[in-house]
PDB file of C-alpha atoms and ligand atoms in Angstrom:
ATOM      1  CA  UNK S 273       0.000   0.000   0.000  1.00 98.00           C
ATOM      2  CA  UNK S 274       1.310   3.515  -0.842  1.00 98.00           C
ATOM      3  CA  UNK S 275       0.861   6.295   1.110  1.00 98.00           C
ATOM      4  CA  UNK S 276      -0.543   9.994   0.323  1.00 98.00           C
ATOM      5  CA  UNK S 277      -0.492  12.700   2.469  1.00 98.00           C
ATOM      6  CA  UNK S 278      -3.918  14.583   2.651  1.00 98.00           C
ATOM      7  CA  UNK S 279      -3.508  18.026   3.182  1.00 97.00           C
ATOM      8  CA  UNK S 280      -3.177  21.877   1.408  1.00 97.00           C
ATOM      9  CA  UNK S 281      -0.150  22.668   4.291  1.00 97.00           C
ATOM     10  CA  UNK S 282       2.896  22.782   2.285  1.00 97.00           C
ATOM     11  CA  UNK S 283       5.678  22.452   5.343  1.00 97.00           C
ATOM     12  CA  UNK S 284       3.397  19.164   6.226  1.00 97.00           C
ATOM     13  CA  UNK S 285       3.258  17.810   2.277  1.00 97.00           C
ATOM     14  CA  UNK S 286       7.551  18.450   2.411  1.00 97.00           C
ATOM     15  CA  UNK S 287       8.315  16.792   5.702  1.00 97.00           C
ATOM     16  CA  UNK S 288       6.066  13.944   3.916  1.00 97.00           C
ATOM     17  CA  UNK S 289       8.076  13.965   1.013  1.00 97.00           C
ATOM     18  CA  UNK S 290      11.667  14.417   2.482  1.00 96.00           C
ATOM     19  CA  UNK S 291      11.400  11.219   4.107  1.00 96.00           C
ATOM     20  CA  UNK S 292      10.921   9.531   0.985  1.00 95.00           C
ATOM     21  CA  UNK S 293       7.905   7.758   1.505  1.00 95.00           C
ATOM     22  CA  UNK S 294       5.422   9.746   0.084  1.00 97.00           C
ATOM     23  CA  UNK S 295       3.256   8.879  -3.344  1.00 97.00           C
ATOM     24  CA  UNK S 296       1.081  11.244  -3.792  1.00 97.00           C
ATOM     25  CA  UNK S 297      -0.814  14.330  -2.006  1.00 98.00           C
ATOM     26  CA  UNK S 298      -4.461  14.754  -1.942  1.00 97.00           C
ATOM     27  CA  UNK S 299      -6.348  18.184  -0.895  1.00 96.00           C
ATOM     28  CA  UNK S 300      -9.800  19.176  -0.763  1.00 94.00           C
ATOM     29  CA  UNK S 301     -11.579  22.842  -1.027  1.00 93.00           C
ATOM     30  CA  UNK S 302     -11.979  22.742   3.411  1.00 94.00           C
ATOM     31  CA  UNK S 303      -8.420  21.979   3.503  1.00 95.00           C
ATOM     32  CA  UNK S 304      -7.422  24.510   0.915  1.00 94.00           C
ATOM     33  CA  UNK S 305      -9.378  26.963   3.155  1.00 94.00           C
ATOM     34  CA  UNK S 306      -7.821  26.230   6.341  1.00 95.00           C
ATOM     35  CA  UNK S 307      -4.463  27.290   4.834  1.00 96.00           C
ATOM     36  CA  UNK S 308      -6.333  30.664   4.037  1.00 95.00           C
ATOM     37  CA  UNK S 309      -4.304  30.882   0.708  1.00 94.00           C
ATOM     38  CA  UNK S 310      -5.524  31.169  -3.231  1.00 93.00           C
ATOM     39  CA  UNK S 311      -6.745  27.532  -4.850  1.00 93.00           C
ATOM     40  CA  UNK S 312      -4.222  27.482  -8.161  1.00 92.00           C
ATOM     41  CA  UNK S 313      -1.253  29.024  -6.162  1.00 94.00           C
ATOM     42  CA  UNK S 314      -1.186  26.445  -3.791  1.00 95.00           C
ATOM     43  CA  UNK S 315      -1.871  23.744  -6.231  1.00 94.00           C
ATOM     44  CA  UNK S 316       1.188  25.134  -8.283  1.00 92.00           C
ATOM     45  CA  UNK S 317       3.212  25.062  -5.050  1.00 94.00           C
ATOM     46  CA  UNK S 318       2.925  21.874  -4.256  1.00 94.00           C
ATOM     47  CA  UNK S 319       3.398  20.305  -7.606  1.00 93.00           C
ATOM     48  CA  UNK S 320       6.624  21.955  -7.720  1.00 92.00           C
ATOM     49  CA  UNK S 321       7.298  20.654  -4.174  1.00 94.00           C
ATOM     50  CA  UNK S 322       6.873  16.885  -4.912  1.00 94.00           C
ATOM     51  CA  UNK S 323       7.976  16.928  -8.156  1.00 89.00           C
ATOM     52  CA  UNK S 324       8.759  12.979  -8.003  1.00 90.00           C
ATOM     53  CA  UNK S 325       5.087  11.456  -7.210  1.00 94.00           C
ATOM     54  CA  UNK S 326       2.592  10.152  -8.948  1.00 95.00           C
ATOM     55  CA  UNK S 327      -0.560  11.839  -8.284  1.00 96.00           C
ATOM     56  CA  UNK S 328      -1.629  15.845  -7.069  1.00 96.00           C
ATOM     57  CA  UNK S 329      -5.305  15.491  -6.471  1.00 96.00           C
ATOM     58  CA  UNK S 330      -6.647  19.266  -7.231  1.00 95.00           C
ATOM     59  CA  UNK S 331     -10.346  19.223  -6.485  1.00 96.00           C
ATOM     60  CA  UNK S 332     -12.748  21.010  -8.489  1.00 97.00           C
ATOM     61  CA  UNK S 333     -14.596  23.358  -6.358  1.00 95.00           C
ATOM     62  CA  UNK S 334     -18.291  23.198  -4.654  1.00 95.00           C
ATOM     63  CA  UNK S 335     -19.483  25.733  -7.237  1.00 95.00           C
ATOM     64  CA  UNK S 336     -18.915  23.218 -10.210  1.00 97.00           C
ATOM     65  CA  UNK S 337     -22.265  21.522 -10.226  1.00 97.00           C
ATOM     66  CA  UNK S 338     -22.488  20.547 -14.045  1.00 98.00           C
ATOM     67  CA  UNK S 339     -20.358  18.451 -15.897  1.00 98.00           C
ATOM     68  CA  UNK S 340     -19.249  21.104 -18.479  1.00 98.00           C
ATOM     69  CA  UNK S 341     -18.633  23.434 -15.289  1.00 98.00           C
ATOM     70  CA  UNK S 342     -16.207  20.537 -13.543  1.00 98.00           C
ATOM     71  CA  UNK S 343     -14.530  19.930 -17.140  1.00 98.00           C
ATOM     72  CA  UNK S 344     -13.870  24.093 -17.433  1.00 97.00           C
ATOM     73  CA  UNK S 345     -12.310  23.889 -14.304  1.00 96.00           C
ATOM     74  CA  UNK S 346     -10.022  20.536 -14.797  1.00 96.00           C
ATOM     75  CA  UNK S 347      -9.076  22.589 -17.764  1.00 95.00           C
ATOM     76  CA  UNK S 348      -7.583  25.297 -16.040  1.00 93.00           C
ATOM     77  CA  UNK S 349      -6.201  23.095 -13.560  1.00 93.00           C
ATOM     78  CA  UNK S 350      -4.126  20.764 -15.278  1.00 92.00           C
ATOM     79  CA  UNK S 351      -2.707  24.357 -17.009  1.00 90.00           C
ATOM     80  CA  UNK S 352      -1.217  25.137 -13.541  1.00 86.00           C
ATOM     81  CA  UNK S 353       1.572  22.219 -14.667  1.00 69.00           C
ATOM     82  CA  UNK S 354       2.158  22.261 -17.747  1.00 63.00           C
ATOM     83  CA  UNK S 355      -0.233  19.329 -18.649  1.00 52.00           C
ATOM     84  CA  UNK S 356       2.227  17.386 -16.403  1.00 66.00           C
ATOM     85  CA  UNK S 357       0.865  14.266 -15.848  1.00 69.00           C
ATOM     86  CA  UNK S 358       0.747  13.899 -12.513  1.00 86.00           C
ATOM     87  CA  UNK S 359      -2.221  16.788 -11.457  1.00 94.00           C
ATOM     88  CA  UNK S 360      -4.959  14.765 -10.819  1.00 96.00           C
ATOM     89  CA  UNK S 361      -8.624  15.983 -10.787  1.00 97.00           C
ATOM     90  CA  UNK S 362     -10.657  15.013  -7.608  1.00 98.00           C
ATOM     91  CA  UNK S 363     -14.354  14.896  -8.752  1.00 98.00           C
ATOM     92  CA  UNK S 364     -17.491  14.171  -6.295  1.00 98.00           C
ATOM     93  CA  UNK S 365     -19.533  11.214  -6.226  1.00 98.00           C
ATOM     94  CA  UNK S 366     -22.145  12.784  -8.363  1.00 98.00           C
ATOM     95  CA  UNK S 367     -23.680  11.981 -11.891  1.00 98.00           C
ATOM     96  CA  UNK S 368     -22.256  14.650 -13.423  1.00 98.00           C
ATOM     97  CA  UNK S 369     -18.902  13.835 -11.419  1.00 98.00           C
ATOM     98  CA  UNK S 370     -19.328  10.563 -13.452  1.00 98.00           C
ATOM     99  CA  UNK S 371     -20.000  12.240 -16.571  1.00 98.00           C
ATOM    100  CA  UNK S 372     -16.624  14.689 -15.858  1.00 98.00           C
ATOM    101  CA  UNK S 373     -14.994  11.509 -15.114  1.00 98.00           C
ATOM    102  CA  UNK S 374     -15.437   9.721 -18.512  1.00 98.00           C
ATOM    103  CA  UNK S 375     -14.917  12.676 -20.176  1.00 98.00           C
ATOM    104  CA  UNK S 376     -11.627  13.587 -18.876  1.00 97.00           C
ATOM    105  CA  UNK S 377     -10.224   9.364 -18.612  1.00 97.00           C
ATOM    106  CA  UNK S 378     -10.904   9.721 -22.582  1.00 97.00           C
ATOM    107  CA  UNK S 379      -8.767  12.392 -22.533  1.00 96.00           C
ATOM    108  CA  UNK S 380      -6.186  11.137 -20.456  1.00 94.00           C
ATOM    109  CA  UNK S 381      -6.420  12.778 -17.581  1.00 95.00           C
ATOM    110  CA  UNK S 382      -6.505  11.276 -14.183  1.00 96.00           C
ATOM    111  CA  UNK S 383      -9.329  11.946 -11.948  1.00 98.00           C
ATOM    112  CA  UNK S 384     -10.249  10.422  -8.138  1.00 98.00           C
ATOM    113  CA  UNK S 385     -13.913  10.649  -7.395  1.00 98.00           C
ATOM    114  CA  UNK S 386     -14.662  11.387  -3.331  1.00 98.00           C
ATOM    115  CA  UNK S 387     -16.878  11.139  -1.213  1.00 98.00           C
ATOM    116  CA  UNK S 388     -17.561   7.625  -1.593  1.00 98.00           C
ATOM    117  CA  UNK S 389     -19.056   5.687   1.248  1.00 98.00           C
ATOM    118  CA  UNK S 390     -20.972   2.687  -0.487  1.00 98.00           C
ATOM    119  CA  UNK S 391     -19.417   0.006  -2.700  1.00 98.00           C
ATOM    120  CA  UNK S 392     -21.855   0.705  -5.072  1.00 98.00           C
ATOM    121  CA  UNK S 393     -20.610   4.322  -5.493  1.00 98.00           C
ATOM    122  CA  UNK S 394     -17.090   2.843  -5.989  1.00 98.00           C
ATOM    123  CA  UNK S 395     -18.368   0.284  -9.061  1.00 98.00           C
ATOM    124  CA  UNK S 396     -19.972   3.287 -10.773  1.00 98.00           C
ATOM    125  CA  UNK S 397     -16.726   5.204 -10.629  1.00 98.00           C
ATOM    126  CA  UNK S 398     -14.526   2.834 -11.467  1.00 98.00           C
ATOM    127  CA  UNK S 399     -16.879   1.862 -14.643  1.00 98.00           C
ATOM    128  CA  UNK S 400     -16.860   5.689 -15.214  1.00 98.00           C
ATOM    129  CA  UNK S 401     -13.193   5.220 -15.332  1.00 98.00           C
ATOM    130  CA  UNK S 402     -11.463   6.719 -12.434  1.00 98.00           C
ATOM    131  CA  UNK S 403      -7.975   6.393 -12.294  1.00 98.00           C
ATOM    132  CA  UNK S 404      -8.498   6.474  -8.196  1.00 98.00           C
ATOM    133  CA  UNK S 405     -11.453   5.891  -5.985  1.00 98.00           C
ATOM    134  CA  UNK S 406     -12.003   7.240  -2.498  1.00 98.00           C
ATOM    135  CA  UNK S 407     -14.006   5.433  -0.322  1.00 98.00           C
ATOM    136  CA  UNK S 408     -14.085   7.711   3.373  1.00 98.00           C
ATOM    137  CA  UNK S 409     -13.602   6.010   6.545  1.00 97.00           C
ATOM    138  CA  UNK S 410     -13.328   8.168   8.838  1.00 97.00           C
ATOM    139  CA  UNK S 411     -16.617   9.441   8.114  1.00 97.00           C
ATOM    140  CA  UNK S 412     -18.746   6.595   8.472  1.00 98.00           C
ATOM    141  CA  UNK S 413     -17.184   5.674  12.160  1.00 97.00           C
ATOM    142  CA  UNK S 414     -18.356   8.974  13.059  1.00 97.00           C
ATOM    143  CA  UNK S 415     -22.049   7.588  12.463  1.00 98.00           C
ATOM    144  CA  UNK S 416     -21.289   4.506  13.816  1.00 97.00           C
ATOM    145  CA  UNK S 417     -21.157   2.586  10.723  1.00 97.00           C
ATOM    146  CA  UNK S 418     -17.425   0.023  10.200  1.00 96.00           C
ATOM    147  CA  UNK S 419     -15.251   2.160   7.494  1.00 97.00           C
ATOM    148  CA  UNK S 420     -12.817  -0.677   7.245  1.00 98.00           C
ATOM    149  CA  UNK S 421     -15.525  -2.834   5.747  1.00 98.00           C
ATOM    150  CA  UNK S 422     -16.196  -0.462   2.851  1.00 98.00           C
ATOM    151  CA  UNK S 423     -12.528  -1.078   1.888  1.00 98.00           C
ATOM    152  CA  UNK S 424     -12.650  -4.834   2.485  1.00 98.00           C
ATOM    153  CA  UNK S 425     -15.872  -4.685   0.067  1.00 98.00           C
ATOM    154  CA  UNK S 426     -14.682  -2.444  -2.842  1.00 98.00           C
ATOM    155  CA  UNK S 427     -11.423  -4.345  -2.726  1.00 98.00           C
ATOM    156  CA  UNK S 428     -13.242  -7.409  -3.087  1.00 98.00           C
ATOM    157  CA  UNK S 429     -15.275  -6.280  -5.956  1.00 98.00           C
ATOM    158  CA  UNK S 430     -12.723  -4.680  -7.977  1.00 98.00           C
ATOM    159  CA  UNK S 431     -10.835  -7.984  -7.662  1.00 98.00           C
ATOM    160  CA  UNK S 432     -13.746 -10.340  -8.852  1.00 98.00           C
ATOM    161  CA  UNK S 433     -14.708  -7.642 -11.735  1.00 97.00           C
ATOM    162  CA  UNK S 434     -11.047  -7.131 -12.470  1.00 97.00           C
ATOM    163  CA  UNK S 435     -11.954  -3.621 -12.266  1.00 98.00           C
ATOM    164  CA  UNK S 436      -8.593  -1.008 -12.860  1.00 96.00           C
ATOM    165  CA  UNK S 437      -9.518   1.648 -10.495  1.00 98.00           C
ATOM    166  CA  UNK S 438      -7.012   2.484  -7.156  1.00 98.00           C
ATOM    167  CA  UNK S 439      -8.614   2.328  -4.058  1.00 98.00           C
ATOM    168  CA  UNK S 440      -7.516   5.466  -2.059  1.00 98.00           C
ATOM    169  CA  UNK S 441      -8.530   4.962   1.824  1.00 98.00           C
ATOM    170  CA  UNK S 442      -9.308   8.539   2.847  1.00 98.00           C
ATOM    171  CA  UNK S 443     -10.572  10.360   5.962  1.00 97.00           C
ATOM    172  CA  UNK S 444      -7.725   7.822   7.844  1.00 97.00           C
ATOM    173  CA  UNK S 445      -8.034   9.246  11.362  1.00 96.00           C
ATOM    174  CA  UNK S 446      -5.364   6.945  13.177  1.00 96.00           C
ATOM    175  CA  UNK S 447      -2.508   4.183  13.134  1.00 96.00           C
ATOM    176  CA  UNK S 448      -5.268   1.352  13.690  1.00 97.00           C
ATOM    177  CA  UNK S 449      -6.855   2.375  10.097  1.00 97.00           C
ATOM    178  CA  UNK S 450      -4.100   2.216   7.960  1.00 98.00           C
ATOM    179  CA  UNK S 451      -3.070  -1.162   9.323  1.00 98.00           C
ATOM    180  CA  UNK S 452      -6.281  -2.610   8.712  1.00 98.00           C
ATOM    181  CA  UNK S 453      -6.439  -0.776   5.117  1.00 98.00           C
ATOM    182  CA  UNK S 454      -3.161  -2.105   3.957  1.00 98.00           C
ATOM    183  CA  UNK S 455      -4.980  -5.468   5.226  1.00 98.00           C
ATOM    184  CA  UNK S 456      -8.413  -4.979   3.581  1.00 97.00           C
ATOM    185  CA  UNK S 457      -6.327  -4.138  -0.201  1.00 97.00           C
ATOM    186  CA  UNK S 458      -6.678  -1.017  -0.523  1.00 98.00           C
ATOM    187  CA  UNK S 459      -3.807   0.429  -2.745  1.00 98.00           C
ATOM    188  CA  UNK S 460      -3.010   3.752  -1.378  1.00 98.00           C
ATOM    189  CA  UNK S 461      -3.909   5.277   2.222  1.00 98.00           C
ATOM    190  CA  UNK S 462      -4.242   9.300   1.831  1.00 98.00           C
ATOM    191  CA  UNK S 463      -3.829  10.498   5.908  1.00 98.00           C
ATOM    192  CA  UNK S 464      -2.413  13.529   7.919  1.00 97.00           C
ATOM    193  CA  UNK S 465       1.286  14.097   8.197  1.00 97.00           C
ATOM    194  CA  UNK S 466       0.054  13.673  12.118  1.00 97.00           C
ATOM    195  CA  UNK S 467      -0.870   9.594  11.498  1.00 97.00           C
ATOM    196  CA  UNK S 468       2.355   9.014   9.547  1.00 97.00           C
ATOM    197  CA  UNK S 469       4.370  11.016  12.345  1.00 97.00           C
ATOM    198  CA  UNK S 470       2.444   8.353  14.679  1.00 97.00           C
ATOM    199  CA  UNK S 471       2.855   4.961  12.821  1.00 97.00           C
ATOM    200  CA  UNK S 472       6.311   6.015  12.960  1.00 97.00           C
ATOM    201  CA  UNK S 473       6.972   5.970  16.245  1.00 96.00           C
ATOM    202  CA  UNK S 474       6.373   3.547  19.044  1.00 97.00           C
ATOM    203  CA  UNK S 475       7.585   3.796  22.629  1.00 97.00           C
ATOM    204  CA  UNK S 476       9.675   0.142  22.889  1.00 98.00           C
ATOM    205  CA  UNK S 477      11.746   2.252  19.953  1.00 98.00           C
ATOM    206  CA  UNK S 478      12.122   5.563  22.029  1.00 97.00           C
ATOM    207  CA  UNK S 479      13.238   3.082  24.854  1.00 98.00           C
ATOM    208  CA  UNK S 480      15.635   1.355  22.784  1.00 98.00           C
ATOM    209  CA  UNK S 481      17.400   4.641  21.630  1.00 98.00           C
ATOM    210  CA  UNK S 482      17.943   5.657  25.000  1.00 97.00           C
ATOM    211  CA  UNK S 483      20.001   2.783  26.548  1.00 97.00           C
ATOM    212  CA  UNK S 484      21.373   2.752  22.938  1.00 97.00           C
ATOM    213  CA  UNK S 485      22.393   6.244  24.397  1.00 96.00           C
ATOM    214  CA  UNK S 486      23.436   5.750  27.767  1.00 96.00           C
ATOM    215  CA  UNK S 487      25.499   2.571  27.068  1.00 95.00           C
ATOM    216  CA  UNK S 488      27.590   4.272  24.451  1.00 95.00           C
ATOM    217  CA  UNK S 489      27.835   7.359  27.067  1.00 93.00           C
ATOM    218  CA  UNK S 490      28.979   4.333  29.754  1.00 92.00           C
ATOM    219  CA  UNK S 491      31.257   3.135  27.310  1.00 89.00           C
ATOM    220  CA  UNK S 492      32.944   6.416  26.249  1.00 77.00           C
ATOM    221  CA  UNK S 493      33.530   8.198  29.937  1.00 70.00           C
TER     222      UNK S 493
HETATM  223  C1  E4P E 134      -9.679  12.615   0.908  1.00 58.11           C
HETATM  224  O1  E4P E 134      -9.261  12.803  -0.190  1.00 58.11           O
HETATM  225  C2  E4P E 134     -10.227  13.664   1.790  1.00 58.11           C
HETATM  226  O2  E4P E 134      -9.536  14.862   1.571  1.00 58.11           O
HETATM  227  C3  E4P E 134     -10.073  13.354   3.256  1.00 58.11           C
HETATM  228  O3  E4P E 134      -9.482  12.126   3.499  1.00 58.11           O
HETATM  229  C4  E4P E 134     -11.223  13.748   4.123  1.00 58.11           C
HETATM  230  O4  E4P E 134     -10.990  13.363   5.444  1.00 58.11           O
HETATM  231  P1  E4P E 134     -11.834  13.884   6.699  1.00 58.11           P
HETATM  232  O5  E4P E 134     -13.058  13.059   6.812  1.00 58.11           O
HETATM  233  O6  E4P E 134     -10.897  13.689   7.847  1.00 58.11           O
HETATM  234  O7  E4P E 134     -12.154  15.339   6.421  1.00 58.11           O
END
């Protein structure tokens, strides 16, 4: 499973990439907003931070209701780089999402459709042709409903219906998910700089370093 970071905060997205572990970045318009800075400049920013991944997800924004109006806006998006390949347009689970979708696949452009939180939403936008698919977990603890399972489902379907599509995990909200996500199949897990900060660490390792530390002080007096 690869990992994308899912945030608009560009020190977070570079401490992500530094450490070399990072495929791809995902953003969203609330998390655009909480940076308080414009859409395209910080789409442009990070592009040119993480020059070396595979996927930018730049979603098109709330006021994009129509297909034509989401396909205008991937337009001016995938400007920002150069037509690189690697700016990704994040469409919502909508009909005219799906519509968007096709359109742009034909064209070659990648596209992740969000907001996903049944498997039958996944099967349409993977037969839409979505390059990713994000099925939220996070979201459907909060009403008491298993995320985990979503994942375990679409990954099961895609594999019957050999069905292309990534699965993206998204709204990941801590270590336990993205264990059980790498479990369920999913392909990629998009989470806060603060979850991989956390899987990284664990306190028998903290331990470890410091008698590493005092031994080799013992050693050297
Ligand atoms: C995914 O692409 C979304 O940006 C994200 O994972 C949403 O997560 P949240 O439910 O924590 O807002």
């Amino acid at each position: 499973m690869k990992f994308f970071v899912d945030t608009a905060n560009l020190e977070d997205i570079k401490k992500a990439y530094k450490i070399g572990v990072l495929s791809g970045v995902t953003t969203n318009p609330s998390l655009v907003v909480k940076e308080g800075v414009s859409f395209e400049t910080r789409i442009e920013e990070i592009l040119q931070a993480v020059p070396e991944v595979e996927s930018v997800s730049a979603e098109v924004t709330p006021d994009a209701v129509t297909a034509e109006e989401m396909i205008a806006q991937a337009d001016e998006l995938i400007k920002i780089n150069n037509n690189d390949k690697n700016i990704t347009i994040k469409l919502p689970m909508t009909l005219a999402g799906l519509e968007a979708c096709r359109y742009l696949t034909k064209k070659g452009v990648k596209t992740n459709v969000t907001l996903i939180f049944t498997a039958n939403q996944a099967l349409l936008a993977a037969r839409a042709g979505a390059t990713y698919v994000s099925p939220f977990l996070g979201r459907l603890d909060d009403i008491s409903e298993d995320g985990v399972q979503l994942i375990v489902k679409v990954a099961e379907l895609f594999r019957i219906h050999n069905l292309d599509s990534q699965i993206i995990a998204a709204s990941v909200r801590h270590p336990d998910h993205v264990t059980r996500v790498a479990m369920a199949g999913a392909h990629i897990a998009t989470v806060p700089f603060s979850v991989i900060e956390q899987i990284s660490k664990h306190p028998l390792t903290d331990q470890g370093l410091e008698k590493f530390a005092n031994d080799w002080k013992k050693a050297v007096q």
